[in-house]
Short mmCIF file of C-alpha atoms and ligand atoms in Angstrom, two decimals:
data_model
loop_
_atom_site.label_atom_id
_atom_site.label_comp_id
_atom_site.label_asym_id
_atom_site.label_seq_id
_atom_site.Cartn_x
_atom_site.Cartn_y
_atom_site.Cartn_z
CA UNK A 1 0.00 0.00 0.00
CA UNK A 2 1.39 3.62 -0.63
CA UNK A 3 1.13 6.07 1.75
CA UNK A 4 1.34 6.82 5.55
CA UNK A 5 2.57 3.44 7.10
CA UNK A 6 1.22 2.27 10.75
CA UNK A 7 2.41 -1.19 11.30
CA UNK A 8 1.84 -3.36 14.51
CA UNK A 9 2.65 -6.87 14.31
CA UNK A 10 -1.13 -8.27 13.71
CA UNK A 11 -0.48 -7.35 10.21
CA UNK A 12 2.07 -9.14 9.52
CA UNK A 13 -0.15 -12.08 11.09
CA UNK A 14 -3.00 -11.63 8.67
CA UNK A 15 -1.06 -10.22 5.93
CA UNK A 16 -2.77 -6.53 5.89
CA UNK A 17 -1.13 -2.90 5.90
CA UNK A 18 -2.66 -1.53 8.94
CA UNK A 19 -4.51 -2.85 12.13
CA UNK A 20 -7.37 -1.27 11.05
CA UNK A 21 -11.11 -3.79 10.82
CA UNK A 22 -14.59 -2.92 8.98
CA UNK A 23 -16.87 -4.64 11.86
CA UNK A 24 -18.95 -6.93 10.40
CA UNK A 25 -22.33 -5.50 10.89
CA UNK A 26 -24.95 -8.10 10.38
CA UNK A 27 -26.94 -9.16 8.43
CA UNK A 28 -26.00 -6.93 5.83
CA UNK A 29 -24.76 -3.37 6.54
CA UNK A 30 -21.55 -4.54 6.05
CA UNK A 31 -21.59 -4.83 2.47
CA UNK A 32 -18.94 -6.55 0.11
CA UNK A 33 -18.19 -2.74 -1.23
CA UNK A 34 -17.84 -1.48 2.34
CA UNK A 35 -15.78 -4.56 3.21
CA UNK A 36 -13.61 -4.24 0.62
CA UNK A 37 -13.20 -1.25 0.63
CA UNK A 38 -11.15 -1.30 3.78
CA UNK A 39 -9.52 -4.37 2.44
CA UNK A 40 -8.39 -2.47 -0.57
CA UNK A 41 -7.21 0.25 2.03
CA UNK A 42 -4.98 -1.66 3.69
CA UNK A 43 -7.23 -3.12 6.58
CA UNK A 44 -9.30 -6.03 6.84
CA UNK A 45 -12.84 -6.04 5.88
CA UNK A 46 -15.11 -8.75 7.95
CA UNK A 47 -18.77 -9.74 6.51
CA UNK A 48 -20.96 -11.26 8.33
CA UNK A 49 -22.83 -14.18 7.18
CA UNK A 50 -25.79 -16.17 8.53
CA UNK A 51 -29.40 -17.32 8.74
CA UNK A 52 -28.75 -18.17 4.88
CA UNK A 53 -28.48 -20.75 2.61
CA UNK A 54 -24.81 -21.74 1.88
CA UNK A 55 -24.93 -20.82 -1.66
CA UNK A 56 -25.30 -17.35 -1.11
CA UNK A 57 -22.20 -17.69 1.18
CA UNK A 58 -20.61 -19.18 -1.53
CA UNK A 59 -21.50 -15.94 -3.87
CA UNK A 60 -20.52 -13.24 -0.81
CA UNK A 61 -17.33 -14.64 -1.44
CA UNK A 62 -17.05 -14.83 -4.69
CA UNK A 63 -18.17 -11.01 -4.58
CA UNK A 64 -15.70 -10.36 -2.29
CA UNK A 65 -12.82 -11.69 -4.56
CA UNK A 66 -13.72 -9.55 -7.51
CA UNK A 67 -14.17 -6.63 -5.16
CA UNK A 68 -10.18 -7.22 -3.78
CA UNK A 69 -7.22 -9.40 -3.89
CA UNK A 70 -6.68 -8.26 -0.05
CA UNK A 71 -7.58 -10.45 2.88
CA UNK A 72 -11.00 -10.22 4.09
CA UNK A 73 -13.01 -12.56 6.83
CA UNK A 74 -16.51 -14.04 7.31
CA UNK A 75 -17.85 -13.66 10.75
CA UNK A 76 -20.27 -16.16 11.85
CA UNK A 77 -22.27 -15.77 15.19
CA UNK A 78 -22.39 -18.94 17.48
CA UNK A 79 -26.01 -18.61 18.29
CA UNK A 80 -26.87 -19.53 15.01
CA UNK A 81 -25.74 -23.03 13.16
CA UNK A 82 -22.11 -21.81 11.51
CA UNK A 83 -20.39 -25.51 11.05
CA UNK A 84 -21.94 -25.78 7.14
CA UNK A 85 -20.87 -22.22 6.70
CA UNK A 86 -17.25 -22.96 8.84
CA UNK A 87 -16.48 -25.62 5.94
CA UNK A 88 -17.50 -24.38 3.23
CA UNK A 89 -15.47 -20.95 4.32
CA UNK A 90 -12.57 -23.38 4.36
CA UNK A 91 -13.26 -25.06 0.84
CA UNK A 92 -13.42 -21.74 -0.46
CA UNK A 93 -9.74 -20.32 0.77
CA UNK A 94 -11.26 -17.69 3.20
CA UNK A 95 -8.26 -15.76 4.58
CA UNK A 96 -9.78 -15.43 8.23
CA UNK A 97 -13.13 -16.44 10.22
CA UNK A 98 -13.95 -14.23 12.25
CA UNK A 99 -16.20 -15.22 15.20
CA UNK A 100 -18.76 -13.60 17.96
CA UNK A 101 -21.36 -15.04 21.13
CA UNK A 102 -19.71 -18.73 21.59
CA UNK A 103 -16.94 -20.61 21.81
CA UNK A 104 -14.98 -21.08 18.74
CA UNK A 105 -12.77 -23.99 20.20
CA UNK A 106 -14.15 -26.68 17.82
CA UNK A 107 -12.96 -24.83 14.50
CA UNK A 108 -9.54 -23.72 15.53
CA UNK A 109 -8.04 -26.76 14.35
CA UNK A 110 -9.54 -27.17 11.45
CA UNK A 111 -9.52 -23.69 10.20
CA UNK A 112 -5.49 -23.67 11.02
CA UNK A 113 -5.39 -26.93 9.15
CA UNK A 114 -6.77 -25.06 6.32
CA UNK A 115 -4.25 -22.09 6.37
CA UNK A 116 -7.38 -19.64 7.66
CA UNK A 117 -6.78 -17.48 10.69
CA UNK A 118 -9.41 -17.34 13.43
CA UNK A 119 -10.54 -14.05 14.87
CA UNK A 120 -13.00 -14.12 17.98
CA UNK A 121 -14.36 -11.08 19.24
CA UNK A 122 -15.13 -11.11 23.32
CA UNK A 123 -16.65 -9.27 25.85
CA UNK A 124 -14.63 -10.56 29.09
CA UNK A 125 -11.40 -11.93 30.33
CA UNK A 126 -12.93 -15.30 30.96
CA UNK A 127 -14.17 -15.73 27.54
CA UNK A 128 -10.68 -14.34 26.09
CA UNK A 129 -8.86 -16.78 27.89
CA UNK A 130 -10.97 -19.83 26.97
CA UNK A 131 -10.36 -18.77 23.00
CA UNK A 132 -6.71 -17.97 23.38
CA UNK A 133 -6.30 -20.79 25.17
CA UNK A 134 -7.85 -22.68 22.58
CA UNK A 135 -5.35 -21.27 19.84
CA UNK A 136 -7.77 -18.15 18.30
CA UNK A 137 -4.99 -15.97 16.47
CA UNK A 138 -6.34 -12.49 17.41
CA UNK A 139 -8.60 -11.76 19.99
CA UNK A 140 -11.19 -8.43 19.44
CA UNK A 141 -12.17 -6.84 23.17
CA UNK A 142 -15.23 -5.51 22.81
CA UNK A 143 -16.76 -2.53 25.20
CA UNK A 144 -20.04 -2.09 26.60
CA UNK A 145 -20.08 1.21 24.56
CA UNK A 146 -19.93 -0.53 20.93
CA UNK A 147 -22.37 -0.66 18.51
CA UNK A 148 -24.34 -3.69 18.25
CA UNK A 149 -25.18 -7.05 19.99
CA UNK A 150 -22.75 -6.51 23.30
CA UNK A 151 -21.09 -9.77 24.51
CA UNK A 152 -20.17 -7.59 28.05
CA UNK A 153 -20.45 -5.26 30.51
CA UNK A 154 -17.10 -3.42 30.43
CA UNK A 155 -15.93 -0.55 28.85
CA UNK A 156 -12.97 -0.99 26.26
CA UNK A 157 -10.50 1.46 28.15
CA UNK A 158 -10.60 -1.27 30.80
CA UNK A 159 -11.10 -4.64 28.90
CA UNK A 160 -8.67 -4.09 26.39
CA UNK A 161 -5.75 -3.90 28.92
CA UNK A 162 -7.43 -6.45 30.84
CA UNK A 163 -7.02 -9.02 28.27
CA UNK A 164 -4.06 -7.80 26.51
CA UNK A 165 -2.29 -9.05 30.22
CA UNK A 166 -4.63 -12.12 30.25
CA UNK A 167 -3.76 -13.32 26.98
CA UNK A 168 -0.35 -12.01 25.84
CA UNK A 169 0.88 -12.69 23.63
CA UNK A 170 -2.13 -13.05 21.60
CA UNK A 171 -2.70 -10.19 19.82
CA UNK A 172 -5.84 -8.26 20.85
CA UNK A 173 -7.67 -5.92 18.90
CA UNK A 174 -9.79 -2.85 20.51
CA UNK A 175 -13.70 -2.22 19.93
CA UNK A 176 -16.16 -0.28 20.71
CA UNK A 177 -16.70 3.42 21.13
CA UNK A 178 -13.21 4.18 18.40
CA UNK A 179 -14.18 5.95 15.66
CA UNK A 180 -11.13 8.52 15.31
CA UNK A 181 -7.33 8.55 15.16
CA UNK A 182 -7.24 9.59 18.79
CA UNK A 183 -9.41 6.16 19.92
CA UNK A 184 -6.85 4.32 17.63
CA UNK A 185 -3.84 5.78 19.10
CA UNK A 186 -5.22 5.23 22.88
CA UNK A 187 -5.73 1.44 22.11
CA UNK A 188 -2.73 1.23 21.17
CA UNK A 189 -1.49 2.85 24.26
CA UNK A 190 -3.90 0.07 25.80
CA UNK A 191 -1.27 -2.84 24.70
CA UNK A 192 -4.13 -3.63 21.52
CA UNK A 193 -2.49 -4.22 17.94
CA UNK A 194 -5.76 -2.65 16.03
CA UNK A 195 -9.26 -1.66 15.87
CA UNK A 196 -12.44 -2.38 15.10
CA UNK A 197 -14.88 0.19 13.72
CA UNK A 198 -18.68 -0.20 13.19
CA UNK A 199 -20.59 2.50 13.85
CA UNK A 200 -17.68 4.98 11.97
CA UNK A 201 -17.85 2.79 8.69
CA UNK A 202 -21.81 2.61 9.05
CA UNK A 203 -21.72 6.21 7.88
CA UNK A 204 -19.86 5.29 4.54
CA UNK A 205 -21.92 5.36 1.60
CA UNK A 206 -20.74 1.64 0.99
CA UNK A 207 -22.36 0.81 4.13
CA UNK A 208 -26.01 -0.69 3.32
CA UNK A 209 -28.03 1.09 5.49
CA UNK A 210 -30.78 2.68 5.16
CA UNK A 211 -30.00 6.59 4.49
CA UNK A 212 -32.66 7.41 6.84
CA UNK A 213 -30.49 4.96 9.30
CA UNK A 214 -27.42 6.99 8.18
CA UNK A 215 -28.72 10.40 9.17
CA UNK A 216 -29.51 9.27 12.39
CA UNK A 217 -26.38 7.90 13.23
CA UNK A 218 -24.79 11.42 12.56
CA UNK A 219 -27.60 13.37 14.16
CA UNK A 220 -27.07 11.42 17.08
CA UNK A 221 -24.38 12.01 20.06
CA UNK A 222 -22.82 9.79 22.61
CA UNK A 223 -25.85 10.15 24.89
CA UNK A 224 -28.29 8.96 22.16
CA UNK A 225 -27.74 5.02 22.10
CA UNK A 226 -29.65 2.83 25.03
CA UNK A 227 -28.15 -1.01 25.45
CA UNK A 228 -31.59 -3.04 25.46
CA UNK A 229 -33.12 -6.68 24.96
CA UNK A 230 -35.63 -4.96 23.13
CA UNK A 231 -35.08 -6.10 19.66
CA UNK A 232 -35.34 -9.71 20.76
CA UNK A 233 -37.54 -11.31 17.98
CA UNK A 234 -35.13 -14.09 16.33
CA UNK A 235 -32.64 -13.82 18.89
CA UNK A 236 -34.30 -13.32 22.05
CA UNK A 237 -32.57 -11.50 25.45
CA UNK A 238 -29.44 -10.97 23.92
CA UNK A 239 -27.90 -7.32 25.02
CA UNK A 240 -27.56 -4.64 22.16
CA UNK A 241 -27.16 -0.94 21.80
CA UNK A 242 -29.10 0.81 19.24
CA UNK A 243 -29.72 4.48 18.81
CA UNK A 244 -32.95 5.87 21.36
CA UNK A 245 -35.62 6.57 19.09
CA UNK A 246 -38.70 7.29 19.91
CA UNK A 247 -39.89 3.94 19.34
CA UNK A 248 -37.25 2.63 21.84
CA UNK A 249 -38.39 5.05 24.30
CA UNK A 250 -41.83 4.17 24.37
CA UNK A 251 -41.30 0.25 24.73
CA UNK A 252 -38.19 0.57 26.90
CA UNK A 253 -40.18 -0.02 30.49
CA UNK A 254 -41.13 -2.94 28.62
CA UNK A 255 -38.19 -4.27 26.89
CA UNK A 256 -38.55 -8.17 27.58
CA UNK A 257 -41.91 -7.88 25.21
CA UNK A 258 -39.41 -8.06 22.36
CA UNK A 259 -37.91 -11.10 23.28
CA UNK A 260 -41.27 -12.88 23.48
CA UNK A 261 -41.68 -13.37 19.41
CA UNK A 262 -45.22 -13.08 19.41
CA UNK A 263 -46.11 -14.04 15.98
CA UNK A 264 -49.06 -11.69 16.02
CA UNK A 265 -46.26 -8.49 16.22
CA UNK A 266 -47.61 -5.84 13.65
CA UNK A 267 -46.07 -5.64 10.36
CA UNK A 268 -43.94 -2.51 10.47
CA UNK A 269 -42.28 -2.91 7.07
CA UNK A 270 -39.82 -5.07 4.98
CA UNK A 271 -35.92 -5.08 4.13
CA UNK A 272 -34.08 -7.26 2.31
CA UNK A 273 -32.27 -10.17 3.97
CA UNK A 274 -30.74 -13.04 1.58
CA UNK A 275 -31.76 -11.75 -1.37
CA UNK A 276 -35.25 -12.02 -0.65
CA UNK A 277 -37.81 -9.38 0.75
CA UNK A 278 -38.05 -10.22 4.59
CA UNK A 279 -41.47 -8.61 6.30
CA UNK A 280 -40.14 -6.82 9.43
CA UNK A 281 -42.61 -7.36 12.44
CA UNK A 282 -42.11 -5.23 15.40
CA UNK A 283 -39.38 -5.99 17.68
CA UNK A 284 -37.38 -7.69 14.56
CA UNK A 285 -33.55 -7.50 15.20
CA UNK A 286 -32.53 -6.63 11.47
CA UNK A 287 -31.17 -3.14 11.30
CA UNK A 288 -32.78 -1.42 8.06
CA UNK A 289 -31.03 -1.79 4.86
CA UNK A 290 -30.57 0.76 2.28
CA UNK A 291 -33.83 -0.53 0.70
CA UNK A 292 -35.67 -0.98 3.73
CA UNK A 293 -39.13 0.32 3.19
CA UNK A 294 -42.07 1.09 6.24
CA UNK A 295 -41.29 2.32 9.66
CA UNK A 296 -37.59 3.28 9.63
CA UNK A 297 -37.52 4.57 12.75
CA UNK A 298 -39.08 2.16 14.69
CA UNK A 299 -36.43 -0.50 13.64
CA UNK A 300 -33.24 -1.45 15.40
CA UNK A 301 -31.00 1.44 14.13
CA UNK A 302 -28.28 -0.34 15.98
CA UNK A 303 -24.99 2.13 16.65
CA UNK A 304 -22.79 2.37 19.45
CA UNK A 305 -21.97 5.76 21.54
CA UNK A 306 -19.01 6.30 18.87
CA UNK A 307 -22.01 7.87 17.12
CA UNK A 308 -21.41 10.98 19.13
CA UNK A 309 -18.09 11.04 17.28
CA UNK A 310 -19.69 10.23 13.71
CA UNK A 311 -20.48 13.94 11.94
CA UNK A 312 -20.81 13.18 8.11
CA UNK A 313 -20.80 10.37 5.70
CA UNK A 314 -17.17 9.73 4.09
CA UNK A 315 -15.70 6.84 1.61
CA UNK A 316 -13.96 3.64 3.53
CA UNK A 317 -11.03 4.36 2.20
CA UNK A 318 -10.57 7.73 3.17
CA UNK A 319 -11.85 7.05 6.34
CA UNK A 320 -8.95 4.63 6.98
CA UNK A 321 -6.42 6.98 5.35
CA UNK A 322 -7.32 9.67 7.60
CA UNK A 323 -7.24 7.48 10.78
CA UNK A 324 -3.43 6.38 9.62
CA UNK A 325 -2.40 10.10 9.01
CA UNK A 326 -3.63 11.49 12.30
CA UNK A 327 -2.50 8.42 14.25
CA UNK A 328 0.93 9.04 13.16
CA UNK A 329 0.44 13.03 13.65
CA UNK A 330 -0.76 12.17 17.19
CA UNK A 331 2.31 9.89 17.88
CA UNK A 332 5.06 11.45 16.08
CA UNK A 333 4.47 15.13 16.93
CA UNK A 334 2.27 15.57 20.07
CA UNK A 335 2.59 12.73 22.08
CA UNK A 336 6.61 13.10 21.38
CA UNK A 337 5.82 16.65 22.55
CA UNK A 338 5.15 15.75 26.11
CA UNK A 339 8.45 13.44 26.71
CA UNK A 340 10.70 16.06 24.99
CA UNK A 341 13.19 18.15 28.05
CA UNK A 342 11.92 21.39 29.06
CA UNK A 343 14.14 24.28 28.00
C1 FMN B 1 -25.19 -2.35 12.89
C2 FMN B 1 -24.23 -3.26 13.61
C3 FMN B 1 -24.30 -4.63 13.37
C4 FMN B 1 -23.38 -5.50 13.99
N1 FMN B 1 -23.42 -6.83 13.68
C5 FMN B 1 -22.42 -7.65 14.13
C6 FMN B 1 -22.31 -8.98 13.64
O1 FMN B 1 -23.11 -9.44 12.83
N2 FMN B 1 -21.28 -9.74 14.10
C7 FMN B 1 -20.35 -9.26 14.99
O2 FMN B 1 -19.42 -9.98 15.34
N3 FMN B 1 -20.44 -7.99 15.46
C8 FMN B 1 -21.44 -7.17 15.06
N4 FMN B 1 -21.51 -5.87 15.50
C9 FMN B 1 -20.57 -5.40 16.53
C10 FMN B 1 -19.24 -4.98 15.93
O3 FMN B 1 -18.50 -6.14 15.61
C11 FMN B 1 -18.37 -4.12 16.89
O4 FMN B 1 -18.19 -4.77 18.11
C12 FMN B 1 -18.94 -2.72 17.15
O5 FMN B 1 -19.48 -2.15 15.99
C13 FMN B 1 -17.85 -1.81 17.73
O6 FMN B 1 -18.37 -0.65 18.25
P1 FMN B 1 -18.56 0.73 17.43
O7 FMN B 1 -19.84 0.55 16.70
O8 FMN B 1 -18.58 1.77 18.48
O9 FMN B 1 -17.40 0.86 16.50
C14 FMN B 1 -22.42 -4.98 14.90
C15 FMN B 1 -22.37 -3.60 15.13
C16 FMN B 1 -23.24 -2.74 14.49
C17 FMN B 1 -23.12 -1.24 14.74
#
């Protein structure tokens, strides 16, 4: 890659520029163009895949490899069934699977076997220590401030540390609540190797969500995201933040209604999931996609309190051009500032 150069030794690991990851936002913000996009910037661009038949897997990738010649993972999330999708990532040469809510133990071997890398992304120092433990390459901390389903309780200024001294030397990777040069520059103070940004890269116009989704997530500051259960239908009490709309507002005294899947849920609109129209009841946990149509606003506009960082829509690739610039700005000139001898 030409330009600016930020090098930690993850990179070398995976075989990418800089330590910089497009979260995989699920089902399908993260698009292949967003994706590869940081790929083709020198990062690593993670899609995630599931609820799906493995065909269209098999196309994502293929997508992916006319998008970039870069590495680029699949994340799968343990809730769901991921062994058909684990092996056929592996027939297909995926550089890295990337994993989230489970224990990825069982594919270590075989994914190493394979020459893929496996990335698991963690909310605790318990569950860091069972996947490092179990040979994951990189480990991803993740904050109770990210964007999201939220595996913890902790913020990242105190988990990331945490489990860099748990796990070392694994390499761990910072998320949640980074979305500038100065959150990438403290991680790395923090003993992590990289980070992960979702919410940032959500505000990309490669990102495939809804624009109405998009305007939100700029409008919004760190006070505006709530972390709920309320978005529970399909995958019931599991902890995510998503931006306080007035729909979350109203239902938030009530938030274990959502995890109930009442089938009888009005219809609040539809979005497209696997290629297919899906009809969004209320309480759904699909984030809007750019062709979402119905009651935007009452559907999980999912964002972490980064948002409060997040001002206006910019390419991928600039995005992680800028963050290498002013990392090194912040490094090489002020921090340097504060060590030098007074006069
Ligand atoms: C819209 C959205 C969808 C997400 N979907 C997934 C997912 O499918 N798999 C996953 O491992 N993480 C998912 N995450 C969490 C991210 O991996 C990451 O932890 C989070 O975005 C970091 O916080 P930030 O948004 O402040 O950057 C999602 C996050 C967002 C914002």
């Amino acid at each position: 890659m030409a330009g600016p150069v930020l090098h930690t030794p993850v990179c070398a690991l995976l075989g990418i520029d800089v330590p910089i990851f497009a979260a995989p936002m699920g089902p399908a913000i993260t698009s292949p163009e967003l994706a590869s996009a940081v790929s083709n910037a020198g990062g690593l661009g993670l899609i995630s895949f599931g609820g799906c038949p493995p065909d269209m897997l098999r196309a994502l990738i293929q997508r992916m490899r006319e998008l970039t010649t870069r590495p680029f993972g699949i994340n799968m999330i343990l809730e769901f069934p991921a062994d058909a999708l684990v092996d056929l990532c592996l027939e297909e040469k995926v550089p890295v699977l990337s994993f989230f809510w489970g224990d990825p133990s069982r594919f270590v071997e075989r994914a190493h076997r394979a020459g893929a890398k496996v990335i698991d992304q963690v909310g605790s120092v318990d569950a860091a220590k069972r996947s490092a433990g179990a040979g994951v390459d990189v480990i991803i901390a993740q904050g109770v401030e990210a964007g999201g389903h939220i595996a913890g309780n902790v913020s990242t200024m105190v988990l990331a540390p945490r489990v860099v001294d748990a796990i070392s030397p694994t390499p761990v990777i910072a998320s949640g609540g980074i979305a500038d040069a100065r959150g990438l520059v403290a991680a790395l103070a923090l003993g992590a190797q990289g980070v992960v940004l979702g919410t940032r890269f959500l505000a990309t116009p490669e990102a495939n969500a809804h624009p109405m989704y998009k305007k939100k997530v700029l409008e919004s500051t760190e006070e505006d995201t709530v972390r709920t259960t309320m978005f529970g239908y399909g995958w019931p009490n599991a902890a995510h933040r998503t931006l306080r709309t007035a729909f979350v507002d109203e239902w938030l005294s009530n938030e274990a209604r959502g995890s109930e899947q009442r089938p009888d849920e009005p219809v609040i609109g539809e979005t497209t999931f696997g290629g297919k129209r899906l009809t969004m009841r209320r309480f759904m946990g699909f984030p809007p996609g750019a062709d979402a149509t119905g009651a935007i606003e009452s559907m999980p506009l999912l964002a972490g309190q980064s948002a409060g960082l997040v001002n206006e829509i910019k390419p991928a690739a600039e995005i992680v051009r800028e963050l290498v610039e002013s990392a090194r700005r912040i490094i090489d000139d002020q921090l340097r500032g504060y060590t030098e001898p007074r006069p």
